[in-house]
Short mmCIF file of C-alpha atoms and ligand atoms in Angstrom, two decimals:
data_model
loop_
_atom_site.label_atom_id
_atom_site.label_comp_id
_atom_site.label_asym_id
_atom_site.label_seq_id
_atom_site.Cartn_x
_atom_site.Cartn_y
_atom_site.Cartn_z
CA UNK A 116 -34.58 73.68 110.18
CA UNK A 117 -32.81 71.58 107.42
CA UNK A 118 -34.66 67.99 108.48
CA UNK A 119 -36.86 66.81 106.02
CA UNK A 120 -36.50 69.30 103.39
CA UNK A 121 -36.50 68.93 99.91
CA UNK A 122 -33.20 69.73 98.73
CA UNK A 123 -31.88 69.71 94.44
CA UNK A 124 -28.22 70.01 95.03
CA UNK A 125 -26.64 70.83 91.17
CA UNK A 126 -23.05 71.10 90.59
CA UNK A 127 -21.47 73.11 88.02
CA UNK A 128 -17.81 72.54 86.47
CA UNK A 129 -15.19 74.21 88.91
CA UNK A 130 -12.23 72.80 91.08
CA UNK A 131 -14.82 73.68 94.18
CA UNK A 132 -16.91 70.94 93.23
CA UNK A 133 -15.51 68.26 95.66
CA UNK A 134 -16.67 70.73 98.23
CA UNK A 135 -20.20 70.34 97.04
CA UNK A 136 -19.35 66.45 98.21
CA UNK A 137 -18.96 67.84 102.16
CA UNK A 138 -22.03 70.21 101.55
CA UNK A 139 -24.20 66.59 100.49
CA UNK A 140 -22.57 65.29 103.08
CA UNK A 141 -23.83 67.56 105.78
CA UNK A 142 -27.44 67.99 104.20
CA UNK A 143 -28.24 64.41 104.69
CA UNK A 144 -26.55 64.25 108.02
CA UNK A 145 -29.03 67.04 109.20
CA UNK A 146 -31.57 65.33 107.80
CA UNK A 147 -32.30 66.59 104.46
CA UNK A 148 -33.53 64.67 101.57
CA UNK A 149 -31.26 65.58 98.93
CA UNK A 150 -30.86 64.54 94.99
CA UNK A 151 -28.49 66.23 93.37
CA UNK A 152 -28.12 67.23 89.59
CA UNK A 153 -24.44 67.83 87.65
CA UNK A 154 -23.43 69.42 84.51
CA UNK A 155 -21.26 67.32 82.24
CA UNK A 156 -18.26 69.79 83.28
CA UNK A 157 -18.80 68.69 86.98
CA UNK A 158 -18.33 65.70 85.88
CA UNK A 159 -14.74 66.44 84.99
CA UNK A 160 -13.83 67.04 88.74
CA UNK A 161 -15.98 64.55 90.84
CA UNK A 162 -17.70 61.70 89.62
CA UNK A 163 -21.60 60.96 90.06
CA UNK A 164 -20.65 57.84 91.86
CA UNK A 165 -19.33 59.73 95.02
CA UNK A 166 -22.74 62.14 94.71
CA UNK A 167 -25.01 59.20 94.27
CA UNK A 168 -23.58 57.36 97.72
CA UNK A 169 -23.69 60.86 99.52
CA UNK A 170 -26.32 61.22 98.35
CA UNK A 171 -28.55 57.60 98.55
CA UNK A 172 -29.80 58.49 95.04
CA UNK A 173 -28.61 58.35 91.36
CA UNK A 174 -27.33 61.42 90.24
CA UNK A 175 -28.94 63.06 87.15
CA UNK A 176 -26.70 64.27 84.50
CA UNK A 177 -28.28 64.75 81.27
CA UNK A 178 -31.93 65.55 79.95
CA UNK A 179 -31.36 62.97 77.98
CA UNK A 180 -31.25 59.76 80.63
CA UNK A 181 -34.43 58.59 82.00
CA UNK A 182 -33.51 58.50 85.77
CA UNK A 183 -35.97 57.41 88.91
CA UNK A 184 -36.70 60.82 88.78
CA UNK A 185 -38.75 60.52 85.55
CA UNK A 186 -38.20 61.34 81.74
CA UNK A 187 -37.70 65.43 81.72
CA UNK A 188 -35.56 66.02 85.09
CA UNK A 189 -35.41 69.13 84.89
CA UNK A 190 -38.96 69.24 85.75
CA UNK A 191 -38.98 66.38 88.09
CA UNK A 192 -35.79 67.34 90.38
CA UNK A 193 -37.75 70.87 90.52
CA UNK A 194 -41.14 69.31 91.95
CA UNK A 195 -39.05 67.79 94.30
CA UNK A 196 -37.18 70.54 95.68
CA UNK A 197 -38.13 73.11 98.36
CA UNK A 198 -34.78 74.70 97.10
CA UNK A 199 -32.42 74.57 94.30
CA UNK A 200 -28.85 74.94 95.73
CA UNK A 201 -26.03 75.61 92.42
CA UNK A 202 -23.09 74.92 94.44
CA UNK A 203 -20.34 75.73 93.22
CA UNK A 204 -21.76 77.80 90.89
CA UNK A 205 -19.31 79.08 88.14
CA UNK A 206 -19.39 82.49 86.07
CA UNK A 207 -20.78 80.47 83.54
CA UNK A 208 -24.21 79.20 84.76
CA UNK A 209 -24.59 82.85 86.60
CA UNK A 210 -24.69 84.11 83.00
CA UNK A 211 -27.11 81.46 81.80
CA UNK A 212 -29.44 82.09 84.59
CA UNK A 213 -29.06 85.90 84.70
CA UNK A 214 -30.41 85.35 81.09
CA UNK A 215 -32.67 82.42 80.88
CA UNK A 216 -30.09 79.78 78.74
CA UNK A 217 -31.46 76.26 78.93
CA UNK A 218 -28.98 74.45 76.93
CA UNK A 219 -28.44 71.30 79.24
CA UNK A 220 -29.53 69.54 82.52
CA UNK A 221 -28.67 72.30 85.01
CA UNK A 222 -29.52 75.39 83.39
CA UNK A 223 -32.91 73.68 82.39
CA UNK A 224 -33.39 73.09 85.92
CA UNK A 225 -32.90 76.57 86.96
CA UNK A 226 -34.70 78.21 84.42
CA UNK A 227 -37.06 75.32 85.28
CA UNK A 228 -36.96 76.20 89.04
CA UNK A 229 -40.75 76.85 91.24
CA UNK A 230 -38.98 77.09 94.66
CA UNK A 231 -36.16 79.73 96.27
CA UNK A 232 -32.78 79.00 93.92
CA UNK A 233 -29.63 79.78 95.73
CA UNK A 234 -26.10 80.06 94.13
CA UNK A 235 -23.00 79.50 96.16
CA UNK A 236 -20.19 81.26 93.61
CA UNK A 237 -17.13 80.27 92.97
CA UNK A 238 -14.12 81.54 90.70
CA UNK A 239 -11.13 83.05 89.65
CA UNK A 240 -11.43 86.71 91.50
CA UNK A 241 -10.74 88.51 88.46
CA UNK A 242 -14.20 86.58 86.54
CA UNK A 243 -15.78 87.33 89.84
CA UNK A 244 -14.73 91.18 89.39
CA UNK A 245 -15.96 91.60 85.73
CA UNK A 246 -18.70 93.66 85.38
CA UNK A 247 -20.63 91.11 83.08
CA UNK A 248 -20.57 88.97 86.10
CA UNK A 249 -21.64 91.41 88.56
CA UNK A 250 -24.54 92.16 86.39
CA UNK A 251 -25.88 88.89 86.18
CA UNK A 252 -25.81 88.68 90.09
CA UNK A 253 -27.50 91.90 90.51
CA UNK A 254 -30.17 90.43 87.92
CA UNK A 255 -30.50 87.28 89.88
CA UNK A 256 -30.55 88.99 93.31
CA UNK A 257 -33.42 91.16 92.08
CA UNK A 258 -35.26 88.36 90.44
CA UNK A 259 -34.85 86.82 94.23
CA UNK A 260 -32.49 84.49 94.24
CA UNK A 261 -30.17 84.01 96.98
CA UNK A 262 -26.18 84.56 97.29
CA UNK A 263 -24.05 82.32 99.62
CA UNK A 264 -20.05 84.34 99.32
CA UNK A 265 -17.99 84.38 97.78
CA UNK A 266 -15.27 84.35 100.38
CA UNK A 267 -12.09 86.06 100.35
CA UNK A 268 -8.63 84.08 100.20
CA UNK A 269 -6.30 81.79 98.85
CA UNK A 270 -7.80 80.61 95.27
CA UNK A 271 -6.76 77.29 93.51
CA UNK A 272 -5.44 79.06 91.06
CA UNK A 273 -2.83 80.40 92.97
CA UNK A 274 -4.67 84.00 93.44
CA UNK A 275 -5.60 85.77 96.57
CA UNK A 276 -8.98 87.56 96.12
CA UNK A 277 -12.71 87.45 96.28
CA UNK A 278 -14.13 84.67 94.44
CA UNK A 279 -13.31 81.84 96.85
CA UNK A 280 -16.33 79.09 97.38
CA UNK A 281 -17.53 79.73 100.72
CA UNK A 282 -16.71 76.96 103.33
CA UNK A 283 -19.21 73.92 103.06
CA UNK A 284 -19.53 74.07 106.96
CA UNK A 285 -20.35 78.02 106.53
CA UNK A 286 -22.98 77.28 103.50
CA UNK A 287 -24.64 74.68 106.43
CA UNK A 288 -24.81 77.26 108.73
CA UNK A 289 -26.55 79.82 106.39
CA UNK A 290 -29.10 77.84 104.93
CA UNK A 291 -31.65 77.53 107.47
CA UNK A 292 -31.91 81.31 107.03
CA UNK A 293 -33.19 80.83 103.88
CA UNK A 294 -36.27 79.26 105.15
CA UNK A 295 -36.80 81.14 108.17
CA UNK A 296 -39.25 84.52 108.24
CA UNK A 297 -37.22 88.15 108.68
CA UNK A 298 -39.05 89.94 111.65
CA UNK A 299 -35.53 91.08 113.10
CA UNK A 300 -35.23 92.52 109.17
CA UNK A 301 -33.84 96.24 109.07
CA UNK A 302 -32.83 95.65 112.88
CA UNK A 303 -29.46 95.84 114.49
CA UNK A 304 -28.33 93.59 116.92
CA UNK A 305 -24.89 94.28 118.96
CA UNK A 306 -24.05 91.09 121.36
CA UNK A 307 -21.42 90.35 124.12
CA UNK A 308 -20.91 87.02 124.27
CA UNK A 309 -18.31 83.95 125.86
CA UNK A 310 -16.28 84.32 128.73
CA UNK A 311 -13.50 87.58 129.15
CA UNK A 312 -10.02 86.68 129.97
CA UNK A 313 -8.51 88.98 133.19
CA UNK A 314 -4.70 88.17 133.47
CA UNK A 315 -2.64 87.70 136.53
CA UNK A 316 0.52 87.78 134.57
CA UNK A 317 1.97 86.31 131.31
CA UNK A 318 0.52 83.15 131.59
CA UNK A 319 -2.04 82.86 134.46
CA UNK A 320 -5.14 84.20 134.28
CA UNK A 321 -9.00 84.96 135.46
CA UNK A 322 -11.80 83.45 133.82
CA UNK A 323 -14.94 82.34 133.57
CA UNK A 324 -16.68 78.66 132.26
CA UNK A 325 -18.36 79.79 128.81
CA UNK A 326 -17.81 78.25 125.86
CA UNK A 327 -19.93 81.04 123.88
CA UNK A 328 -22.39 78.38 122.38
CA UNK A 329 -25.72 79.77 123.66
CA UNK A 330 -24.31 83.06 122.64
CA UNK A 331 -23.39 82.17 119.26
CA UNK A 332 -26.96 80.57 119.30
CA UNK A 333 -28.09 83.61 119.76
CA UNK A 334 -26.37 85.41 116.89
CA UNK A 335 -27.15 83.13 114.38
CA UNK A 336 -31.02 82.83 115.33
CA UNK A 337 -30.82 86.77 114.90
CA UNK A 338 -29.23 86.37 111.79
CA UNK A 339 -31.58 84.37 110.36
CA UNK A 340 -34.38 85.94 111.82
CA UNK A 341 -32.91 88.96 109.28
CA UNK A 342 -31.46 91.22 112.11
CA UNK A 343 -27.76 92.52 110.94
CA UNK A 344 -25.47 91.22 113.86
CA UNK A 345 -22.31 92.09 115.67
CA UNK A 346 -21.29 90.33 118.65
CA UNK A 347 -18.63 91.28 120.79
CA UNK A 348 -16.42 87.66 121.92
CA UNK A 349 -14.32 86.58 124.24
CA UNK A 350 -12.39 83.80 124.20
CA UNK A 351 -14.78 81.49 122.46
CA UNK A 352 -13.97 78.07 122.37
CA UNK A 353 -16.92 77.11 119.77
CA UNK A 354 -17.18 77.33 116.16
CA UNK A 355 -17.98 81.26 115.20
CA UNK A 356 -21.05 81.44 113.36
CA UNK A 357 -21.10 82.64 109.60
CA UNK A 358 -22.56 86.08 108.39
CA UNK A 359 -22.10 87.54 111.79
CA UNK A 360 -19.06 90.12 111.98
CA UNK A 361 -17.13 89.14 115.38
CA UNK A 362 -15.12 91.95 117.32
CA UNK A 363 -12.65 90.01 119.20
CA UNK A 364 -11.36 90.87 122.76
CA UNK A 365 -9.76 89.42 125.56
CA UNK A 366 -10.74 91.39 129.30
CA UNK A 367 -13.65 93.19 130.67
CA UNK A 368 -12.63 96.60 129.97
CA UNK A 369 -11.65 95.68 125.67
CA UNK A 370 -15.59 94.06 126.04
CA UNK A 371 -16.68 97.46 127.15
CA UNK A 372 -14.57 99.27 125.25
CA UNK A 373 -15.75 97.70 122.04
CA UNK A 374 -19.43 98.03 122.75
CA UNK A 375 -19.16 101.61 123.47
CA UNK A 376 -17.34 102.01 120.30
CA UNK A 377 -19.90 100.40 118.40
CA UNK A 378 -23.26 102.01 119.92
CA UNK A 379 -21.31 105.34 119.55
CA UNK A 380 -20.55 105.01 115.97
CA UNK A 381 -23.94 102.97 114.85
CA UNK A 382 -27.51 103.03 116.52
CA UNK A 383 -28.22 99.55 117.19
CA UNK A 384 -32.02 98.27 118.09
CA UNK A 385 -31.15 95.55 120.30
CA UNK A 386 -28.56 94.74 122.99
CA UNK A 387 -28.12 91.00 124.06
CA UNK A 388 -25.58 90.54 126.90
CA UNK A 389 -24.72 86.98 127.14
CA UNK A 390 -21.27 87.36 128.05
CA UNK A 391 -20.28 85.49 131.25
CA UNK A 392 -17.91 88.64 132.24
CA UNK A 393 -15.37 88.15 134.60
CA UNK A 394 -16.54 90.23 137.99
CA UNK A 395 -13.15 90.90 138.83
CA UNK A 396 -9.55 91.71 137.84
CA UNK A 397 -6.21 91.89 139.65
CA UNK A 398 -5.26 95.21 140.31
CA UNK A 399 -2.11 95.05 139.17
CA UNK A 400 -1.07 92.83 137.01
CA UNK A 401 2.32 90.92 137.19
CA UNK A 402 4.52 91.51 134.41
CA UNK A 403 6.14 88.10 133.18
CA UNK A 404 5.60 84.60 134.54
CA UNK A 405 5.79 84.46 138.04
CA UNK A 406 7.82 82.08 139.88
CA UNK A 407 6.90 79.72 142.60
CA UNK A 408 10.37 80.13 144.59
CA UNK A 409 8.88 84.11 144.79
CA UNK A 410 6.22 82.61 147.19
CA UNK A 411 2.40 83.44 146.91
CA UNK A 412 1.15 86.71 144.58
CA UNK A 413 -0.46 88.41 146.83
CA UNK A 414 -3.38 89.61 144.56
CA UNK A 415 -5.78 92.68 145.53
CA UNK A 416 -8.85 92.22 143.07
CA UNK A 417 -10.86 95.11 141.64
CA UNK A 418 -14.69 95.02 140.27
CA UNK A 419 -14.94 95.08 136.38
CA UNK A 420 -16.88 97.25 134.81
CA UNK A 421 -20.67 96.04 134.30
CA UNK A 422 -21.41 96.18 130.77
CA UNK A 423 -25.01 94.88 130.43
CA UNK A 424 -25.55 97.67 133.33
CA UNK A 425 -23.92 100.48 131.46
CA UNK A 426 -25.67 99.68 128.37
CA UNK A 427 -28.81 99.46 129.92
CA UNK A 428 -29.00 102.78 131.75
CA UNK A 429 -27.11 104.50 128.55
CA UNK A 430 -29.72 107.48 127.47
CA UNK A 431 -31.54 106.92 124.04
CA UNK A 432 -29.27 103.05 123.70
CA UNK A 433 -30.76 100.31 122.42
CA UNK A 434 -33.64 97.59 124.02
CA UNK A 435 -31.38 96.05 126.36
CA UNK A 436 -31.60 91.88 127.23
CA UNK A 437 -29.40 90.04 129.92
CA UNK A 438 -28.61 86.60 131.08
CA UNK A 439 -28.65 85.73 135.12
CA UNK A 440 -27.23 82.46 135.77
CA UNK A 441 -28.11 81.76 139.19
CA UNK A 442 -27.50 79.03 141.34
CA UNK A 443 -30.88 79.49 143.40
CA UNK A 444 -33.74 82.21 143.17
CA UNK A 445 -33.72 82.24 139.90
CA UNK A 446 -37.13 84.16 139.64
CA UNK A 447 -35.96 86.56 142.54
CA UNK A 448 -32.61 87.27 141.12
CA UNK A 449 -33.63 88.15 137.53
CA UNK A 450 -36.11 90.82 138.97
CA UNK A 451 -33.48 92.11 140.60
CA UNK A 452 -31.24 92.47 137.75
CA UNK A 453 -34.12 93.75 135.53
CA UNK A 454 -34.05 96.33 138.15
CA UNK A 455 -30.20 97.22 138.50
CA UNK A 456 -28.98 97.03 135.07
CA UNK A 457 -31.66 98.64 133.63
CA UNK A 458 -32.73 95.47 131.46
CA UNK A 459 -36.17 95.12 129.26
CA UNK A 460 -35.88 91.54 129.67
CA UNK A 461 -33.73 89.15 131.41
CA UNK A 462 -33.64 85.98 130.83
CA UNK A 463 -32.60 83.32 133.87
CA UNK A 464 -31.00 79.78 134.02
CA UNK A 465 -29.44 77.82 136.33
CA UNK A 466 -26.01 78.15 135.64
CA UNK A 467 -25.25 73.99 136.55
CA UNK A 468 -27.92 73.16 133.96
CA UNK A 469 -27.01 75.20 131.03
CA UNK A 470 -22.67 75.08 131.20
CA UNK A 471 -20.92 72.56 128.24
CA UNK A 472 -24.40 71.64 127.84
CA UNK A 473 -26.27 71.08 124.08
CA UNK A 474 -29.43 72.37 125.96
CA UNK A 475 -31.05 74.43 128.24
CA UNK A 476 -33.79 75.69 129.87
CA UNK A 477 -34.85 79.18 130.69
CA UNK A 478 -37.16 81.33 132.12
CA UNK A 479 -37.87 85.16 130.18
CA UNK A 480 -38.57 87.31 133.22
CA UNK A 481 -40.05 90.86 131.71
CA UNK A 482 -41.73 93.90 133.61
CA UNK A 483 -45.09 92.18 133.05
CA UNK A 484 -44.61 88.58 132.66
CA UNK A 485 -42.75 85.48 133.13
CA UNK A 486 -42.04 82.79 129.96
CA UNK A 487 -40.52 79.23 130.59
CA UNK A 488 -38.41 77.69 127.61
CA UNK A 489 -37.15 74.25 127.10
CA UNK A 490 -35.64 72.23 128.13
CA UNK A 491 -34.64 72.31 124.85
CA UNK A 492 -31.60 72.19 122.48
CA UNK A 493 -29.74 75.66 122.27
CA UNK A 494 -31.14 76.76 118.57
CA UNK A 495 -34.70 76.22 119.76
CA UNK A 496 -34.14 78.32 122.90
CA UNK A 497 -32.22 81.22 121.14
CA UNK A 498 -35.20 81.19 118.60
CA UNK A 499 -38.01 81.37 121.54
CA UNK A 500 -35.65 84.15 123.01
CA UNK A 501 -35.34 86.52 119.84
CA UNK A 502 -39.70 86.09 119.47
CA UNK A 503 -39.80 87.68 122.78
CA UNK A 504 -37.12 90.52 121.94
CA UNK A 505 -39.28 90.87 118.82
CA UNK A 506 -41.98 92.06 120.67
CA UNK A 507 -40.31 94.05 122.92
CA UNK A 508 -39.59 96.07 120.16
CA UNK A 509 -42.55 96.49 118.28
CA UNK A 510 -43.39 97.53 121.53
CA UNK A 511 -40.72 99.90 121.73
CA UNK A 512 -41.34 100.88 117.94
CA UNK A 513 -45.06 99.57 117.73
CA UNK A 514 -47.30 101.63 115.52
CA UNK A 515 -48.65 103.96 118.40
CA UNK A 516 -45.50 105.58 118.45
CA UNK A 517 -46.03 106.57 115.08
CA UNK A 518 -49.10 108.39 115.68
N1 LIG B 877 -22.74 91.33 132.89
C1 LIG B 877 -22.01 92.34 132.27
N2 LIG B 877 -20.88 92.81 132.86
C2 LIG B 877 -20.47 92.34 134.04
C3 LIG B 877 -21.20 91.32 134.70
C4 LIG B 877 -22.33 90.82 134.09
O1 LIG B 877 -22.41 92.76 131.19
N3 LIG B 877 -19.37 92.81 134.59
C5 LIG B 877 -23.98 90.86 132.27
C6 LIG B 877 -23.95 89.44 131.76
O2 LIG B 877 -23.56 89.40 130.40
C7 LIG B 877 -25.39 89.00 131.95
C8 LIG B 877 -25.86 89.79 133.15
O3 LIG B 877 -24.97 90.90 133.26
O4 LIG B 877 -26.20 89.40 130.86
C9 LIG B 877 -25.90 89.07 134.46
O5 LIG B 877 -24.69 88.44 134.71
P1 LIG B 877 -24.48 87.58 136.03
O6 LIG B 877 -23.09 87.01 136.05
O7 LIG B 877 -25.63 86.61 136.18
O8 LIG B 877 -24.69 88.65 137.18
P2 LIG B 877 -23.74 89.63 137.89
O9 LIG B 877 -24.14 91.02 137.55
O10 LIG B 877 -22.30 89.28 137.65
O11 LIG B 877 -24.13 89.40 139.41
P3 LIG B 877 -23.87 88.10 140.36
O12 LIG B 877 -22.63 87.43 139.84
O13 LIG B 877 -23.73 88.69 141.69
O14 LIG B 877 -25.11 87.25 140.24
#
């Protein structure tokens, strides 16, 4: 979503700044064609040089320099830009643009500013707090630009609070939203995703191979597709995605646990079961490690509870989606499960094709119709995926069933 665009990165005077060096960084490395714009204070902290070799281009600091870019930069860097990133933006130039101040490079670029503008704050949590500032972000948000954190946590200052630059890898993750249309908007999505975790004692355990990244996939195409999300996770071994709230758990019966909980306290649209659920768990579980020289466990396994299944027949519960990763029949095997666990859609890979894999392939098996997607990378298939649970519930929703 990020290669090829436009991107003005400008940098405002706070100690976050050499984070906006990782965010340049990871813009170009996805593709992006970025210039990027400081204020004199910025200056202070990181110098232009490191920008202008993350960057590949000179940096523009002053209205005052003629730069490739042309003799008013404020107006070039803007015709340039499909969007203005301020990152880290300080209390300072929040107050500027909440009021319209164009008194050097980087306000006059804002002010300036024909595409979306998005700020990614960062401060002392007690400037964050003041009112003044939280005035001039509620007059930004409604004039429509976007907010990126803060964060919680440790502040260079030696505070703990709100206020905190969010992580550059975080800000990459959130940005493609920012280009991407909201027809999951005003939706809930609730997700189980990655492997459970069904111990045999202390140390030994049950699992599954899932390493949660089609699920995650999943969340974060939702996400930026505008749906709020909460996914439900195993034992994840990938990187969680940003602006999704995670309910950690370890077995089967926490997994169910926690989805009941939340479709009992909040009415969610959409159910995505992508967890690879353990099927079984020992009886009774050995307390400590056990030793060899105590010869063989003998184990008597027990059926876990099936979640997609309980979800799925639950009366008035959300438009419910599984996963069947089969190792043959694919087609014949996701009718079935359409069938048992009382699915809307389910969509089917082959389970050898898709594990520790960067892409995948899938078919989208509904009552009426059959989809193939991919082979293709994991984003692109998740995106395909949440189109088709888009209709399903405009179908579930559509307009005839406000008449
Ligand atoms: N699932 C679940 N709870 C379980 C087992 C599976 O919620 N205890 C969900 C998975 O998240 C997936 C779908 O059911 O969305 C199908 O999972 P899969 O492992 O393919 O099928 P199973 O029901 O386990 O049947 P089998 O292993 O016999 O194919």
């Amino acid at each position: 979503m990020l290669k090829n665009r436009k991107i003005t990165v400008a940098v405002t005077g706070g100690i976050a700044a050499y984070k906006a060096c990782e965010v340049v960084r990871g813009l170009v490395k996805l593709g992006a064609d970025v210039r990027v714009a400081m204020t004199e204070n910025a200056t202070r902290f990181v110098g232009p040089v490191t920008f202008e070799a993350l960057s590949g281009h000179p940096v523009a600091t002053s209205e005052w320099e003629h730069t490739p870019e042309g003799a008013m930069p404020h107006i070039e860097l803007n015709l340039h830009a499909d969007l203005l990133l301020v990152v880290p933006a300080t209390a300072n130039i929040l107050a500027k643009a909440a009021r319209g101040i164009a008194d050097d490079l980087v306000s006059a670029l804002i002010l300036a500013h024909r595409s979306k503008v998005a700020f990614v704050p960062a401060m002392n949590r007690h400037m964050w707090a003041n009112p003044a500032t939280q005035r001039n972000v509620a007059d930004l948000k409604r004039d429509g630009a976007h907010f990126i954190g803060p964060d919680s946590g440790f502040q260079a200052c030696g505070d703990v609070g709100e206020g905190r630059m969010t992580e550059p890898a975080d800000i990459l993750d959130l940005l493609p939203g920012l280009f991407s249309e909201k027809p999951l908007s005003g939706r809930r999505v609730l997700m189980t995703v990655g492997p459970t975790y069904e111990p045999i004692d202390d140390v030994r355990g049950i699992t599954n191979r899932s390493s949660g990244r089609q699920g995650f996939a999943l969340a974060r195409a939702a996400r930026d597709l505008g749906a709020d999300v909460t996914v439900v996770a195993g034992p994840v071994t990938v990187k969680r995605p940003a602006g999704v709230r995670i309910v950690p758990v370890t077995t089967a019966r926490e997994m169910l646990g926690a989805v009941e909980g939340e479709l009992d306290r909040t009415p969610y649209d959409l159910f995505i079961g992508v967890a690879a659920v353990a099927d079984w768990r020992v009886a009774d579980r050995l307390e400590g490690k056990w030793k060899k020289d105590a010869g063989l466990p003998q184990l008597r396994l027990v059926e876990n509870p099936d979640i997609l299944a309980a979800v799925g027949h639950r009366a008035g519960g959300p438009v419910t989606i599984g996963f069947a990763a089969e190792a043959t029949d694919l087609l014949e095997n996701a009718y079935a499960k359409l069938e048992k666990k009382g699915a809307a859609m389910i969509v089917a890979n082959v389970a050898r094709d898709a594990l520790a894999s960067d892409t995948n392939r899938v078919l989208v098996v509904t009552d009426g119709e059959v989809d193939e997607i991919g082979p293709a990378d994991k984003d692109e298939v998740a995106r395909k995926i949440l189109y088709h649970a888009v209709d399903l519930l405009e179908e579930d929703y559509g307009p005839e069933d406000d008449l």
